Amino acid sequence: MSRTGTERSEPLIFIVSGPGGVGKGTIVDALVRRDPRMWLSRSWTTRQRRPGEAETAYVFTDRDAFEQRIADGGFLEWTDFLGNYYGTPTPEPGAQADVVVLEIEVDGAQQVKALRPDARLIFVLPPSRDEQERRLRGRGDDPERVRARLRKAEDEEPIGLRLADHVVVNDELQSTIDEMLAIVESARREASRPAETKG
Ligand code: 5GP
């Protein structure tokens, strides 16, 4: 994500993470639609595309191509999540972007925070377990996979809460989006203040 010229600084990085079924995908799509200066990274995955899932949801690839990209140093972070690889290609945001959004799980969030300690993590929680389970089941995964994802979500939650800079409960989509846009605006103001006034 290196840049030439001195007229602008590195984009801020916002990580949106949270247990499966919390609605992260819908949230990040809505965020970048509302604010064109936010650029959403498109991950690579070796998982099969779900019925009805957009072709552009990921770069769907195979293990050989994924491992080749790892060897080439082409990922900012990557992980194995329930038997499939997921990874963030080295971000290449357009010139108008001042915020890079990564929608990733907690292992990847930890890697990004280690590389870029200024990256902010917004951890999204479901309004209830029942609602989370209902959303996970509604995706068409088989019941064993749904159970595995629920178990994984329980493991991820305490780690995510510990790492998080902000915690948002996705009760109602519109207010979740507004809350997140306010967090991003505040980070932009902070980043544009002269260094000696930050504290
Ligand atoms: P799903 O299979 O439900 O699309 O994604 C499974 C999990 O992988 C979700 O928690 C999602 O946020 C996460 N994920 C998606 N892309 C990436 C990525 O590039 N890196 C990492 N570490 N996690 C990702």
PDB file of C-alpha atoms and ligand atoms in Angstrom:
ATOM      1  CA  MET A   1       0.000   0.000   0.000  1.00  0.00           C
ATOM      2  CA  SER A   2       2.950   2.268  -0.518  1.00  0.00           C
ATOM      3  CA  ARG A   3       2.292   5.665  -2.067  1.00  0.00           C
ATOM      4  CA  THR A   4       4.314   8.132  -4.015  1.00  0.00           C
ATOM      5  CA  GLY A   5       4.127  11.878  -3.496  1.00  0.00           C
ATOM      6  CA  THR A   6       3.730  13.777  -0.270  1.00  0.00           C
ATOM      7  CA  GLU A   7       0.249  15.228  -0.755  1.00  0.00           C
ATOM      8  CA  ARG A   8      -1.546  12.475   1.124  1.00  0.00           C
ATOM      9  CA  SER A   9      -0.891   9.980   3.871  1.00  0.00           C
ATOM     10  CA  GLU A  10      -1.462   6.228   4.073  1.00  0.00           C
ATOM     11  CA  PRO A  11      -5.131   5.247   4.187  1.00  0.00           C
ATOM     12  CA  LEU A  12      -6.534   4.347   7.613  1.00  0.00           C
ATOM     13  CA  ILE A  13      -7.288   0.651   8.032  1.00  0.00           C
ATOM     14  CA  PHE A  14     -10.606  -0.441   9.509  1.00  0.00           C
ATOM     15  CA  ILE A  15     -11.052  -4.124  10.275  1.00  0.00           C
ATOM     16  CA  VAL A  16     -14.632  -5.316  10.588  1.00  0.00           C
ATOM     17  CA  SER A  17     -14.746  -8.622  12.392  1.00  0.00           C
ATOM     18  CA  GLY A  18     -17.260 -10.624  14.371  1.00  0.00           C
ATOM     19  CA  PRO A  19     -18.779 -14.070  14.692  1.00  0.00           C
ATOM     20  CA  GLY A  20     -20.326 -15.766  11.642  1.00  0.00           C
ATOM     21  CA  GLY A  21     -23.948 -14.811  11.023  1.00  0.00           C
ATOM     22  CA  VAL A  22     -23.585 -11.330  12.493  1.00  0.00           C
ATOM     23  CA  GLY A  23     -24.133  -9.572   9.157  1.00  0.00           C
ATOM     24  CA  LYS A  24     -20.601  -8.281   8.479  1.00  0.00           C
ATOM     25  CA  GLY A  25     -20.885  -8.649   4.697  1.00  0.00           C
ATOM     26  CA  THR A  26     -24.103  -6.625   4.523  1.00  0.00           C
ATOM     27  CA  ILE A  27     -22.606  -3.988   6.813  1.00  0.00           C
ATOM     28  CA  VAL A  28     -19.392  -3.435   4.842  1.00  0.00           C
ATOM     29  CA  ASP A  29     -21.255  -3.329   1.521  1.00  0.00           C
ATOM     30  CA  ALA A  30     -23.555  -0.646   2.925  1.00  0.00           C
ATOM     31  CA  LEU A  31     -20.622   1.317   4.406  1.00  0.00           C
ATOM     32  CA  VAL A  32     -18.759   1.621   1.121  1.00  0.00           C
ATOM     33  CA  ARG A  33     -21.962   2.526  -0.718  1.00  0.00           C
ATOM     34  CA  ARG A  34     -22.583   5.360   1.754  1.00  0.00           C
ATOM     35  CA  ASP A  35     -19.007   6.647   1.691  1.00  0.00           C
ATOM     36  CA  PRO A  36     -17.054   6.381  -1.570  1.00  0.00           C
ATOM     37  CA  ARG A  37     -13.823   7.322   0.190  1.00  0.00           C
ATOM     38  CA  MET A  38     -13.982   3.933   1.904  1.00  0.00           C
ATOM     39  CA  TRP A  39     -12.465   1.105  -0.145  1.00  0.00           C
ATOM     40  CA  LEU A  40     -13.466  -2.498   0.515  1.00  0.00           C
ATOM     41  CA  SER A  41     -10.813  -5.156   0.069  1.00  0.00           C
ATOM     42  CA  ARG A  42     -11.901  -8.279  -1.814  1.00  0.00           C
ATOM     43  CA  SER A  43     -10.529 -11.418  -0.187  1.00  0.00           C
ATOM     44  CA  TRP A  44      -9.395 -14.615  -1.797  1.00  0.00           C
ATOM     45  CA  THR A  45     -10.860 -17.899  -0.587  1.00  0.00           C
ATOM     46  CA  THR A  46     -10.658 -21.594  -1.409  1.00  0.00           C
ATOM     47  CA  ARG A  47     -14.204 -22.118  -0.101  1.00  0.00           C
ATOM     48  CA  GLN A  48     -16.866 -23.102  -2.658  1.00  0.00           C
ATOM     49  CA  ARG A  49     -19.249 -20.357  -3.691  1.00  0.00           C
ATOM     50  CA  ARG A  50     -22.627 -20.775  -1.974  1.00  0.00           C
ATOM     51  CA  PRO A  51     -25.802 -21.023  -4.041  1.00  0.00           C
ATOM     52  CA  GLY A  52     -26.944 -17.471  -4.695  1.00  0.00           C
ATOM     53  CA  GLU A  53     -23.712 -15.884  -3.450  1.00  0.00           C
ATOM     54  CA  ALA A  54     -22.380 -13.109  -5.705  1.00  0.00           C
ATOM     55  CA  GLU A  55     -19.471 -14.107  -7.944  1.00  0.00           C
ATOM     56  CA  THR A  56     -17.713 -10.970  -6.751  1.00  0.00           C
ATOM     57  CA  ALA A  57     -18.083 -11.792  -3.022  1.00  0.00           C
ATOM     58  CA  TYR A  58     -14.568 -13.229  -3.124  1.00  0.00           C
ATOM     59  CA  VAL A  59     -11.911 -14.187  -5.586  1.00  0.00           C
ATOM     60  CA  PHE A  60     -12.815 -17.891  -5.524  1.00  0.00           C
ATOM     61  CA  THR A  61      -9.679 -19.881  -6.153  1.00  0.00           C
ATOM     62  CA  ASP A  62      -8.057 -23.280  -5.545  1.00  0.00           C
ATOM     63  CA  ARG A  63      -5.463 -24.292  -2.961  1.00  0.00           C
ATOM     64  CA  ASP A  64      -2.569 -24.355  -5.458  1.00  0.00           C
ATOM     65  CA  ALA A  65      -3.190 -20.792  -6.627  1.00  0.00           C
ATOM     66  CA  PHE A  66      -3.674 -19.612  -3.036  1.00  0.00           C
ATOM     67  CA  GLU A  67      -0.447 -21.261  -1.859  1.00  0.00           C
ATOM     68  CA  GLN A  68       1.411 -19.784  -4.827  1.00  0.00           C
ATOM     69  CA  ARG A  69       0.224 -16.304  -3.821  1.00  0.00           C
ATOM     70  CA  ILE A  70       1.360 -16.942  -0.224  1.00  0.00           C
ATOM     71  CA  ALA A  71       4.802 -17.948  -1.574  1.00  0.00           C
ATOM     72  CA  ASP A  72       4.880 -14.787  -3.693  1.00  0.00           C
ATOM     73  CA  GLY A  73       4.194 -12.607  -0.621  1.00  0.00           C
ATOM     74  CA  GLY A  74       0.935 -11.371  -2.139  1.00  0.00           C
ATOM     75  CA  PHE A  75      -1.184 -11.357   1.034  1.00  0.00           C
ATOM     76  CA  LEU A  76      -1.365  -8.774   3.821  1.00  0.00           C
ATOM     77  CA  GLU A  77      -2.713 -11.619   5.980  1.00  0.00           C
ATOM     78  CA  TRP A  78      -4.223 -15.042   5.455  1.00  0.00           C
ATOM     79  CA  THR A  79      -5.614 -17.848   7.574  1.00  0.00           C
ATOM     80  CA  ASP A  80      -7.171 -21.297   7.522  1.00  0.00           C
ATOM     81  CA  PHE A  81     -10.787 -20.985   8.697  1.00  0.00           C
ATOM     82  CA  LEU A  82     -12.600 -24.321   9.157  1.00  0.00           C
ATOM     83  CA  GLY A  83     -10.520 -26.024   6.460  1.00  0.00           C
ATOM     84  CA  ASN A  84     -10.511 -23.279   3.819  1.00  0.00           C
ATOM     85  CA  TYR A  85      -7.973 -20.577   3.152  1.00  0.00           C
ATOM     86  CA  TYR A  86      -9.024 -16.923   3.323  1.00  0.00           C
ATOM     87  CA  GLY A  87      -6.661 -14.037   2.640  1.00  0.00           C
ATOM     88  CA  THR A  88      -6.435 -10.290   2.073  1.00  0.00           C
ATOM     89  CA  PRO A  89      -4.391  -9.464  -1.016  1.00  0.00           C
ATOM     90  CA  THR A  90      -1.931  -6.611  -0.498  1.00  0.00           C
ATOM     91  CA  PRO A  91      -4.388  -3.675  -0.665  1.00  0.00           C
ATOM     92  CA  GLU A  92      -4.399  -1.424  -3.712  1.00  0.00           C
ATOM     93  CA  PRO A  93      -7.019   1.221  -2.950  1.00  0.00           C
ATOM     94  CA  GLY A  94      -7.868   3.822  -5.576  1.00  0.00           C
ATOM     95  CA  ALA A  95      -6.454   7.330  -5.268  1.00  0.00           C
ATOM     96  CA  GLN A  96      -9.689   8.733  -3.797  1.00  0.00           C
ATOM     97  CA  ALA A  97      -9.744   6.229  -0.906  1.00  0.00           C
ATOM     98  CA  ASP A  98      -8.664   7.371   2.545  1.00  0.00           C
ATOM     99  CA  VAL A  99      -9.986   4.323   4.411  1.00  0.00           C
ATOM    100  CA  VAL A 100      -9.362   0.649   3.654  1.00  0.00           C
ATOM    101  CA  VAL A 101     -11.998  -1.766   5.012  1.00  0.00           C
ATOM    102  CA  LEU A 102     -11.110  -5.395   5.718  1.00  0.00           C
ATOM    103  CA  GLU A 103     -13.914  -7.805   6.572  1.00  0.00           C
ATOM    104  CA  ILE A 104     -11.967 -10.678   8.150  1.00  0.00           C
ATOM    105  CA  GLU A 105     -12.011 -13.109  11.088  1.00  0.00           C
ATOM    106  CA  VAL A 106     -10.049 -12.619  14.319  1.00  0.00           C
ATOM    107  CA  ASP A 107      -6.839 -14.471  13.430  1.00  0.00           C
ATOM    108  CA  GLY A 108      -6.429 -12.193  10.403  1.00  0.00           C
ATOM    109  CA  ALA A 109      -7.330  -9.177  12.545  1.00  0.00           C
ATOM    110  CA  GLN A 110      -4.499 -10.064  14.920  1.00  0.00           C
ATOM    111  CA  GLN A 111      -2.045 -10.307  12.021  1.00  0.00           C
ATOM    112  CA  VAL A 112      -3.086  -6.935  10.597  1.00  0.00           C
ATOM    113  CA  LYS A 113      -2.850  -5.266  14.017  1.00  0.00           C
ATOM    114  CA  ALA A 114       0.660  -6.692  14.453  1.00  0.00           C
ATOM    115  CA  LEU A 115       1.686  -5.212  11.081  1.00  0.00           C
ATOM    116  CA  ARG A 116      -0.236  -1.952  11.407  1.00  0.00           C
ATOM    117  CA  PRO A 117      -0.820  -1.118  15.093  1.00  0.00           C
ATOM    118  CA  ASP A 118      -2.809   1.943  14.027  1.00  0.00           C
ATOM    119  CA  ALA A 119      -5.431  -0.285  12.327  1.00  0.00           C
ATOM    120  CA  ARG A 120      -8.788  -0.064  14.140  1.00  0.00           C
ATOM    121  CA  LEU A 121     -10.880  -3.107  14.839  1.00  0.00           C
ATOM    122  CA  ILE A 122     -14.653  -2.813  14.970  1.00  0.00           C
ATOM    123  CA  PHE A 123     -16.016  -6.026  16.438  1.00  0.00           C
ATOM    124  CA  VAL A 124     -19.656  -6.671  15.568  1.00  0.00           C
ATOM    125  CA  LEU A 125     -21.900  -8.703  17.861  1.00  0.00           C
ATOM    126  CA  PRO A 126     -25.254 -10.279  16.999  1.00  0.00           C
ATOM    127  CA  PRO A 127     -28.333  -9.025  18.882  1.00  0.00           C
ATOM    128  CA  SER A 128     -28.825 -12.574  20.180  1.00  0.00           C
ATOM    129  CA  ARG A 129     -27.561 -16.137  19.699  1.00  0.00           C
ATOM    130  CA  ASP A 130     -30.934 -17.122  18.255  1.00  0.00           C
ATOM    131  CA  GLU A 131     -30.746 -14.434  15.592  1.00  0.00           C
ATOM    132  CA  GLN A 132     -27.143 -15.376  14.749  1.00  0.00           C
ATOM    133  CA  GLU A 133     -28.102 -19.045  14.411  1.00  0.00           C
ATOM    134  CA  ARG A 134     -31.094 -18.161  12.255  1.00  0.00           C
ATOM    135  CA  ARG A 135     -28.884 -16.134   9.891  1.00  0.00           C
ATOM    136  CA  LEU A 136     -26.260 -18.896   9.694  1.00  0.00           C
ATOM    137  CA  ARG A 137     -28.897 -21.528   8.886  1.00  0.00           C
ATOM    138  CA  GLY A 138     -30.483 -19.264   6.273  1.00  0.00           C
ATOM    139  CA  ARG A 139     -27.336 -19.342   4.116  1.00  0.00           C
ATOM    140  CA  GLY A 140     -27.837 -22.899   2.915  1.00  0.00           C
ATOM    141  CA  ASP A 141     -24.786 -24.465   4.610  1.00  0.00           C
ATOM    142  CA  ASP A 142     -25.369 -28.058   5.759  1.00  0.00           C
ATOM    143  CA  PRO A 143     -26.266 -28.527   9.463  1.00  0.00           C
ATOM    144  CA  GLU A 144     -22.832 -29.892  10.443  1.00  0.00           C
ATOM    145  CA  ARG A 145     -21.153 -26.809   8.938  1.00  0.00           C
ATOM    146  CA  VAL A 146     -23.599 -24.527  10.731  1.00  0.00           C
ATOM    147  CA  ARG A 147     -22.720 -26.232  14.045  1.00  0.00           C
ATOM    148  CA  ALA A 148     -18.973 -25.884  13.298  1.00  0.00           C
ATOM    149  CA  ARG A 149     -19.440 -22.197  12.537  1.00  0.00           C
ATOM    150  CA  LEU A 150     -21.390 -21.626  15.759  1.00  0.00           C
ATOM    151  CA  ARG A 151     -18.638 -23.339  17.788  1.00  0.00           C
ATOM    152  CA  LYS A 152     -16.002 -21.270  15.979  1.00  0.00           C
ATOM    153  CA  ALA A 153     -17.994 -18.099  16.685  1.00  0.00           C
ATOM    154  CA  GLU A 154     -17.991 -18.898  20.405  1.00  0.00           C
ATOM    155  CA  ASP A 155     -14.188 -19.309  20.328  1.00  0.00           C
ATOM    156  CA  GLU A 156     -13.678 -16.105  18.350  1.00  0.00           C
ATOM    157  CA  GLU A 157     -15.841 -13.820  20.461  1.00  0.00           C
ATOM    158  CA  PRO A 158     -13.625 -13.401  23.564  1.00  0.00           C
ATOM    159  CA  ILE A 159     -10.522 -12.895  21.388  1.00  0.00           C
ATOM    160  CA  GLY A 160     -12.299 -10.321  19.242  1.00  0.00           C
ATOM    161  CA  LEU A 161     -13.651  -8.449  22.257  1.00  0.00           C
ATOM    162  CA  ARG A 162     -10.159  -8.271  23.752  1.00  0.00           C
ATOM    163  CA  LEU A 163      -8.638  -6.943  20.514  1.00  0.00           C
ATOM    164  CA  ALA A 164     -11.480  -4.583  19.615  1.00  0.00           C
ATOM    165  CA  ASP A 165     -11.193  -0.800  19.557  1.00  0.00           C
ATOM    166  CA  HIS A 166     -14.968  -0.524  19.150  1.00  0.00           C
ATOM    167  CA  VAL A 167     -17.808  -2.991  19.772  1.00  0.00           C
ATOM    168  CA  VAL A 168     -21.060  -2.571  17.860  1.00  0.00           C
ATOM    169  CA  VAL A 169     -24.216  -4.666  18.323  1.00  0.00           C
ATOM    170  CA  ASN A 170     -25.901  -5.213  14.962  1.00  0.00           C
ATOM    171  CA  ASP A 171     -29.443  -4.836  16.187  1.00  0.00           C
ATOM    172  CA  GLU A 172     -30.769  -2.718  13.369  1.00  0.00           C
ATOM    173  CA  LEU A 173     -28.729  -2.339  10.176  1.00  0.00           C
ATOM    174  CA  GLN A 174     -29.246   1.387   9.634  1.00  0.00           C
ATOM    175  CA  SER A 175     -28.180   2.383  13.134  1.00  0.00           C
ATOM    176  CA  THR A 176     -25.192   0.002  12.937  1.00  0.00           C
ATOM    177  CA  ILE A 177     -24.060   1.741   9.728  1.00  0.00           C
ATOM    178  CA  ASP A 178     -24.554   5.209  11.256  1.00  0.00           C
ATOM    179  CA  GLU A 179     -22.590   4.201  14.346  1.00  0.00           C
ATOM    180  CA  MET A 180     -19.729   2.862  12.245  1.00  0.00           C
ATOM    181  CA  LEU A 181     -19.627   5.915   9.971  1.00  0.00           C
ATOM    182  CA  ALA A 182     -19.372   8.084  13.091  1.00  0.00           C
ATOM    183  CA  ILE A 183     -16.420   5.977  14.308  1.00  0.00           C
ATOM    184  CA  VAL A 184     -14.686   6.372  10.929  1.00  0.00           C
ATOM    185  CA  GLU A 185     -15.333  10.142  10.864  1.00  0.00           C
ATOM    186  CA  SER A 186     -13.835  10.508  14.300  1.00  0.00           C
ATOM    187  CA  ALA A 187     -10.721   8.552  13.233  1.00  0.00           C
ATOM    188  CA  ARG A 188     -10.369  10.778  10.162  1.00  0.00           C
ATOM    189  CA  ARG A 189     -10.509  13.904  12.327  1.00  0.00           C
ATOM    190  CA  GLU A 190      -7.943  12.384  14.691  1.00  0.00           C
ATOM    191  CA  ALA A 191      -5.635  11.468  11.764  1.00  0.00           C
ATOM    192  CA  SER A 192      -5.806  14.977  10.295  1.00  0.00           C
ATOM    193  CA  ARG A 193      -4.880  16.735  13.564  1.00  0.00           C
ATOM    194  CA  PRO A 194      -1.271  17.899  13.840  1.00  0.00           C
ATOM    195  CA  ALA A 195       0.878  15.239  15.591  1.00  0.00           C
ATOM    196  CA  GLU A 196       1.659  17.374  18.673  1.00  0.00           C
ATOM    197  CA  THR A 197      -2.032  17.753  19.572  1.00  0.00           C
ATOM    198  CA  LYS A 198      -2.738  13.997  19.514  1.00  0.00           C
ATOM    199  CA  GLY A 199      -2.783  12.165  22.793  1.00  0.00           C
TER     200      GLY A 199
HETATM  201  P1  5GP B   1     -17.478 -16.957   4.990  1.00  0.00           P
HETATM  202  O1  5GP B   1     -17.104 -18.342   4.577  1.00  0.00           O
HETATM  203  O2  5GP B   1     -18.654 -16.948   5.922  1.00  0.00           O
HETATM  204  O3  5GP B   1     -17.636 -16.027   3.814  1.00  0.00           O
HETATM  205  O4  5GP B   1     -16.257 -16.376   5.847  1.00  0.00           O
HETATM  206  C1  5GP B   1     -15.778 -17.070   6.959  1.00  0.00           C
HETATM  207  C2  5GP B   1     -14.961 -16.117   7.817  1.00  0.00           C
HETATM  208  O5  5GP B   1     -13.792 -15.712   7.114  1.00  0.00           O
HETATM  209  C3  5GP B   1     -15.708 -14.838   8.170  1.00  0.00           C
HETATM  210  O6  5GP B   1     -15.485 -14.565   9.545  1.00  0.00           O
HETATM  211  C4  5GP B   1     -15.060 -13.793   7.305  1.00  0.00           C
HETATM  212  O7  5GP B   1     -15.076 -12.503   7.911  1.00  0.00           O
HETATM  213  C5  5GP B   1     -13.641 -14.318   7.245  1.00  0.00           C
HETATM  214  N1  5GP B   1     -12.862 -13.795   6.124  1.00  0.00           N
HETATM  215  C6  5GP B   1     -13.299 -13.394   4.908  1.00  0.00           C
HETATM  216  N2  5GP B   1     -12.266 -12.969   4.161  1.00  0.00           N
HETATM  217  C7  5GP B   1     -11.160 -13.091   4.933  1.00  0.00           C
HETATM  218  C8  5GP B   1      -9.772 -12.791   4.740  1.00  0.00           C
HETATM  219  O8  5GP B   1      -9.331 -12.319   3.701  1.00  0.00           O
HETATM  220  N3  5GP B   1      -8.939 -13.056   5.766  1.00  0.00           N
HETATM  221  C9  5GP B   1      -9.365 -13.572   6.947  1.00  0.00           C
HETATM  222  N4  5GP B   1      -8.458 -13.761   7.900  1.00  0.00           N
HETATM  223  N5  5GP B   1     -10.655 -13.860   7.176  1.00  0.00           N
HETATM  224  C10 5GP B   1     -11.538 -13.634   6.181  1.00  0.00           C
END
